[in-house]
Tab-separated table of C-alpha atoms in Angstrom:
chain	number	residue	atom	x	y	z
A	19	ASP	CA	74.740	-39.795	263.197
A	20	THR	CA	76.227	-43.230	262.572
A	21	ALA	CA	74.724	-44.812	259.463
A	22	VAL	CA	75.118	-48.447	260.502
A	23	SER	CA	75.644	-49.033	264.190
A	24	GLN	CA	76.200	-52.289	265.950
A	25	THR	CA	76.548	-53.079	269.625
A	26	PRO	CA	78.524	-54.114	271.448
A	27	LYS	CA	81.874	-53.277	269.881
A	28	TYR	CA	83.666	-55.867	272.002
A	29	LEU	CA	82.229	-59.039	273.467
A	30	VAL	CA	84.171	-61.516	275.587
A	31	THR	CA	82.294	-64.554	276.767
A	32	GLN	CA	82.764	-68.132	277.852
A	33	MET	CA	82.166	-71.198	275.778
A	34	GLY	CA	78.623	-72.451	275.930
A	35	ASN	CA	77.054	-69.052	276.546
A	36	ASP	CA	74.387	-67.443	274.380
A	37	LYS	CA	74.947	-63.914	273.148
A	38	SER	CA	73.374	-61.359	270.827
A	39	ILE	CA	74.763	-58.600	268.651
A	40	LYS	CA	72.450	-55.779	267.635
A	41	CYS	CA	72.523	-53.790	264.423
A	42	GLU	CA	70.596	-50.752	263.318
A	43	GLN	CA	70.793	-48.668	260.151
A	44	ASN	CA	69.328	-45.200	259.671
A	45	LEU	CA	69.909	-45.011	255.929
A	46	GLY	CA	66.446	-46.188	254.934
A	47	HIS	CA	67.969	-49.190	253.194
A	48	ASP	CA	65.958	-52.277	252.352
A	49	THR	CA	68.695	-54.886	252.670
A	50	MET	CA	70.874	-55.824	255.629
A	51	TYR	CA	73.676	-58.342	256.052
A	52	TRP	CA	75.874	-60.097	258.559
A	53	TYR	CA	79.466	-60.839	257.596
A	54	LYS	CA	82.106	-62.726	259.540
A	55	GLN	CA	85.773	-61.709	259.356
A	56	ASP	CA	88.165	-64.360	260.587
A	57	SER	CA	91.621	-63.941	262.068
A	58	LYS	CA	93.139	-63.861	258.575
A	59	LYS	CA	90.857	-60.958	257.644
A	60	PHE	CA	88.762	-63.038	255.265
A	61	LEU	CA	85.251	-61.611	254.946
A	62	LYS	CA	82.419	-64.001	254.309
A	63	ILE	CA	78.706	-63.345	254.174
A	64	MET	CA	76.536	-65.166	256.671
A	65	PHE	CA	73.020	-63.827	256.178
A	66	SER	CA	71.108	-61.267	254.197
A	67	TYR	CA	67.644	-59.876	254.790
A	68	ASN	CA	65.569	-57.799	252.409
A	69	ASN	CA	62.608	-55.994	253.957
A	70	LYS	CA	62.693	-58.368	256.922
A	71	GLU	CA	62.769	-61.427	254.658
A	72	LEU	CA	65.720	-63.815	254.710
A	73	ILE	CA	67.265	-64.030	251.235
A	74	ILE	CA	70.741	-65.406	251.898
A	75	ASN	CA	71.665	-68.032	254.423
A	76	GLU	CA	75.138	-69.341	253.818
A	77	THR	CA	76.392	-72.549	255.392
A	78	VAL	CA	76.393	-71.227	258.897
A	79	PRO	CA	75.776	-73.453	261.944
A	80	ASN	CA	72.184	-73.251	263.098
A	81	ARG	CA	73.463	-71.950	266.419
A	82	PHE	CA	73.487	-68.617	264.592
A	83	SER	CA	70.038	-67.118	264.195
A	84	PRO	CA	69.396	-63.694	262.678
A	85	LYS	CA	66.281	-61.765	263.560
A	86	SER	CA	64.906	-58.735	261.765
A	87	PRO	CA	62.099	-57.054	263.703
A	88	ASP	CA	61.881	-54.309	261.064
A	89	LYS	CA	63.883	-53.340	258.030
A	90	ALA	CA	66.122	-51.009	260.020
A	91	HIS	CA	67.296	-53.726	262.416
A	92	LEU	CA	69.051	-57.041	261.979
A	93	ASN	CA	70.214	-58.745	265.151
A	94	LEU	CA	72.394	-61.826	265.406
A	95	HIS	CA	71.861	-64.338	268.180
A	96	ILE	CA	74.430	-67.046	268.801
A	97	ASN	CA	73.699	-70.080	270.973
A	98	SER	CA	76.207	-72.356	272.682
A	99	LEU	CA	79.246	-70.310	271.709
A	100	GLU	CA	82.364	-72.181	270.637
A	101	LEU	CA	86.008	-71.141	270.501
A	102	GLY	CA	85.848	-71.121	266.705
A	103	ASP	CA	83.165	-68.446	266.770
A	104	SER	CA	85.800	-65.901	267.806
A	105	ALA	CA	85.924	-63.361	264.990
A	106	VAL	CA	84.839	-59.875	264.041
A	107	TYR	CA	81.208	-59.719	262.962
A	108	PHE	CA	80.132	-56.931	260.656
A	109	CYS	CA	76.642	-55.742	260.008
A	110	ALA	CA	76.028	-53.955	256.712
A	111	SER	CA	73.184	-52.475	254.733
A	112	SER	CA	72.541	-51.594	251.111
A	113	ARG	CA	69.826	-49.652	249.338
A	114	ASP	CA	68.456	-52.831	247.820
A	115	ARG	CA	69.648	-56.274	246.806
A	116	GLY	CA	70.503	-55.327	243.242
A	117	VAL	CA	73.768	-55.878	241.440
A	118	ASN	CA	74.967	-52.312	241.731
A	119	THR	CA	74.402	-51.385	245.315
A	120	GLU	CA	77.357	-50.917	247.570
A	121	ALA	CA	77.159	-52.075	251.153
A	122	PHE	CA	77.761	-49.763	254.096
A	123	PHE	CA	79.321	-51.442	257.071
A	124	GLY	CA	79.082	-50.985	260.802
A	125	GLN	CA	82.179	-50.744	262.991
A	126	GLY	CA	82.254	-54.449	263.697
A	127	THR	CA	81.857	-56.482	266.879
A	128	ARG	CA	84.947	-58.319	268.040
A	129	LEU	CA	83.726	-61.519	269.660
A	130	THR	CA	86.178	-63.476	271.786
A	131	VAL	CA	85.113	-66.820	273.151
A	132	VAL	CA	87.255	-68.122	276.013
B	2	ALA	CA	81.820	-70.273	240.576
B	3	GLN	CA	82.877	-66.809	241.404
B	4	LYS	CA	86.201	-65.724	242.745
B	5	VAL	CA	88.154	-62.613	243.606
B	6	THR	CA	91.932	-62.912	243.869
B	7	GLN	CA	94.185	-60.392	245.507
B	8	ALA	CA	97.558	-62.025	245.071
B	9	GLN	CA	99.473	-59.479	247.142
B	10	THR	CA	99.007	-60.359	250.787
B	11	GLU	CA	101.149	-57.529	252.151
B	12	ILE	CA	102.896	-54.550	250.581
B	13	SER	CA	105.207	-52.024	252.203
B	14	VAL	CA	106.133	-48.748	250.583
B	15	VAL	CA	107.906	-45.623	251.705
B	16	GLU	CA	105.801	-42.502	251.976
B	17	LYS	CA	105.329	-40.633	248.688
B	18	GLU	CA	105.860	-43.724	246.588
B	19	ASP	CA	103.126	-44.875	244.231
B	20	VAL	CA	101.615	-48.293	244.848
B	21	THR	CA	99.251	-50.518	242.874
B	22	LEU	CA	97.024	-53.114	244.456
B	23	ASP	CA	96.003	-55.912	242.128
B	24	CYS	CA	92.593	-57.538	241.853
B	25	VAL	CA	91.652	-60.306	239.432
B	26	TYR	CA	88.154	-61.729	239.294
B	27	GLU	CA	86.261	-64.596	237.745
B	28	THR	CA	82.574	-64.541	236.901
B	29	ARG	CA	80.126	-65.957	234.382
B	30	ASP	CA	77.750	-63.027	234.782
B	31	THR	CA	77.604	-60.560	231.921
B	32	THR	CA	76.481	-57.761	234.207
B	33	TYR	CA	78.392	-57.350	237.401
B	34	TYR	CA	79.878	-54.716	239.638
B	35	LEU	CA	83.289	-54.456	241.242
B	36	PHE	CA	84.083	-52.631	244.453
B	37	TRP	CA	87.021	-51.582	246.580
B	38	TYR	CA	86.824	-51.190	250.331
B	39	LYS	CA	89.396	-49.900	252.818
B	40	GLN	CA	89.803	-51.261	256.337
B	41	PRO	CA	92.086	-48.988	258.383
B	42	PRO	CA	93.648	-50.180	261.665
B	43	SER	CA	90.584	-48.912	263.529
B	44	GLY	CA	88.657	-51.769	261.924
B	45	GLU	CA	85.732	-50.248	260.075
B	46	LEU	CA	85.123	-50.996	256.393
B	47	VAL	CA	84.971	-47.940	254.171
B	48	PHE	CA	83.493	-48.032	250.683
B	49	LEU	CA	85.843	-46.507	248.078
B	50	ILE	CA	84.481	-47.159	244.607
B	51	ARG	CA	81.974	-49.090	242.527
B	52	ARG	CA	82.446	-49.905	238.838
B	53	ASN	CA	80.082	-51.706	236.473
B	54	SER	CA	81.126	-54.262	233.901
B	55	PHE	CA	80.170	-52.036	230.959
B	56	ASP	CA	82.253	-49.063	231.952
B	57	GLU	CA	85.944	-49.523	231.314
B	58	GLN	CA	86.916	-45.923	231.748
B	59	ASN	CA	89.584	-45.400	234.310
B	60	GLU	CA	88.551	-43.369	237.311
B	61	ILE	CA	90.583	-40.934	239.337
B	62	SER	CA	89.683	-39.479	242.690
B	63	GLY	CA	92.426	-37.358	244.156
B	64	ARG	CA	95.425	-39.616	244.764
B	65	TYR	CA	93.367	-42.734	244.042
B	66	SER	CA	92.861	-44.215	240.602
B	67	TRP	CA	91.333	-47.419	239.343
B	68	ASN	CA	92.114	-49.336	236.178
B	69	PHE	CA	89.398	-51.733	234.992
B	70	GLN	CA	90.434	-54.125	232.220
B	71	LYS	CA	87.695	-56.492	231.195
B	72	SER	CA	90.025	-58.347	228.796
B	73	THR	CA	92.222	-59.437	231.700
B	74	SER	CA	89.445	-59.492	234.323
B	75	SER	CA	91.339	-57.083	236.491
B	76	PHE	CA	90.347	-54.069	238.553
B	77	ASN	CA	93.551	-52.597	239.957
B	78	PHE	CA	93.818	-49.757	242.419
B	79	THR	CA	96.684	-47.251	242.445
B	80	ILE	CA	97.540	-44.826	245.197
B	81	THR	CA	99.788	-41.997	244.068
B	82	ALA	CA	102.178	-40.307	246.493
B	83	SER	CA	101.196	-42.627	249.320
B	84	GLN	CA	100.757	-41.306	252.837
B	85	VAL	CA	100.911	-42.956	256.228
B	86	VAL	CA	97.116	-42.590	256.512
B	87	ASP	CA	96.779	-44.915	253.534
B	88	SER	CA	98.029	-47.797	255.692
B	89	ALA	CA	95.135	-50.245	255.783
B	90	VAL	CA	93.836	-53.515	254.429
B	91	TYR	CA	92.215	-53.041	251.039
B	92	PHE	CA	89.536	-55.400	249.781
B	93	CYS	CA	88.351	-55.923	246.250
B	94	ALA	CA	84.824	-57.324	245.914
B	95	LEU	CA	82.527	-58.588	243.182
B	96	SER	CA	78.735	-58.625	243.141
B	97	GLU	CA	77.516	-62.165	242.747
B	98	ALA	CA	74.090	-63.061	241.356
B	99	LEU	CA	72.099	-65.412	243.546
B	100	GLY	CA	69.003	-65.553	241.369
B	101	ALA	CA	65.602	-63.893	241.742
B	102	GLY	CA	67.197	-60.478	241.530
B	103	SER	CA	69.393	-60.917	244.582
B	104	TYR	CA	73.102	-60.288	244.758
B	105	GLN	CA	75.796	-60.528	247.365
B	106	LEU	CA	79.345	-59.245	247.629
B	107	THR	CA	82.171	-61.750	247.354
B	108	PHE	CA	85.384	-60.362	248.792
B	109	GLY	CA	89.011	-61.046	248.012
B	110	LYS	CA	91.306	-61.884	250.899
B	111	GLY	CA	92.615	-58.350	251.111
B	112	THR	CA	95.987	-56.675	250.689
B	113	LYS	CA	97.598	-55.135	253.719
B	114	LEU	CA	99.345	-51.904	252.775
B	115	SER	CA	101.907	-50.387	255.115
B	116	VAL	CA	103.194	-46.925	254.302
B	117	ILE	CA	106.431	-46.201	256.122
B	118	PRO	CA	107.240	-42.585	256.981
């Protein structure tokens, strides 16, 4: 069983479209994250939810909206896609939001905006 | 401000050589954790190790070892007798306090290791 799974793995879409990426974790963790990895491999956090509550919202355009229907799911919806949104998006989860908890990552979703 | 620096962008070694990946961090927190992650060519991120700021003992796991030096703010990672399967991008990360008991991981820019057969 995959611990953190995200779908789809690849997403190619045209500029201006709206798309969603889904993420589910079966680890019983309380905290979930979205990270963006750019073409230079730099990983930067976008959002974090703890028990369905938003706790981190970095300077991300408001075209990006996370939604957590329950603590096992954290979906990412992106409106009006732009070329610069092309990246790999990683979902992750951790036991809690404490200093010592490692994050477990999904396989990533490679988004290509054309 | 918090920062993680991995000065080596890319390293190439011949199989069976030892290699050390450097990580230097900056933080004002007195309690913090450091992590290493591996990202193989397949793309997933694999957790390797976690180390807290109060434990400076070196750790060894098979061919992997980690050297944490608080005095130099470094948390270096050594692979002994490297193998082709070790080829990956390796990320060092630091837990960053956000307040109200919340933390997030701040990643370095990664070091791409290529092990040549």
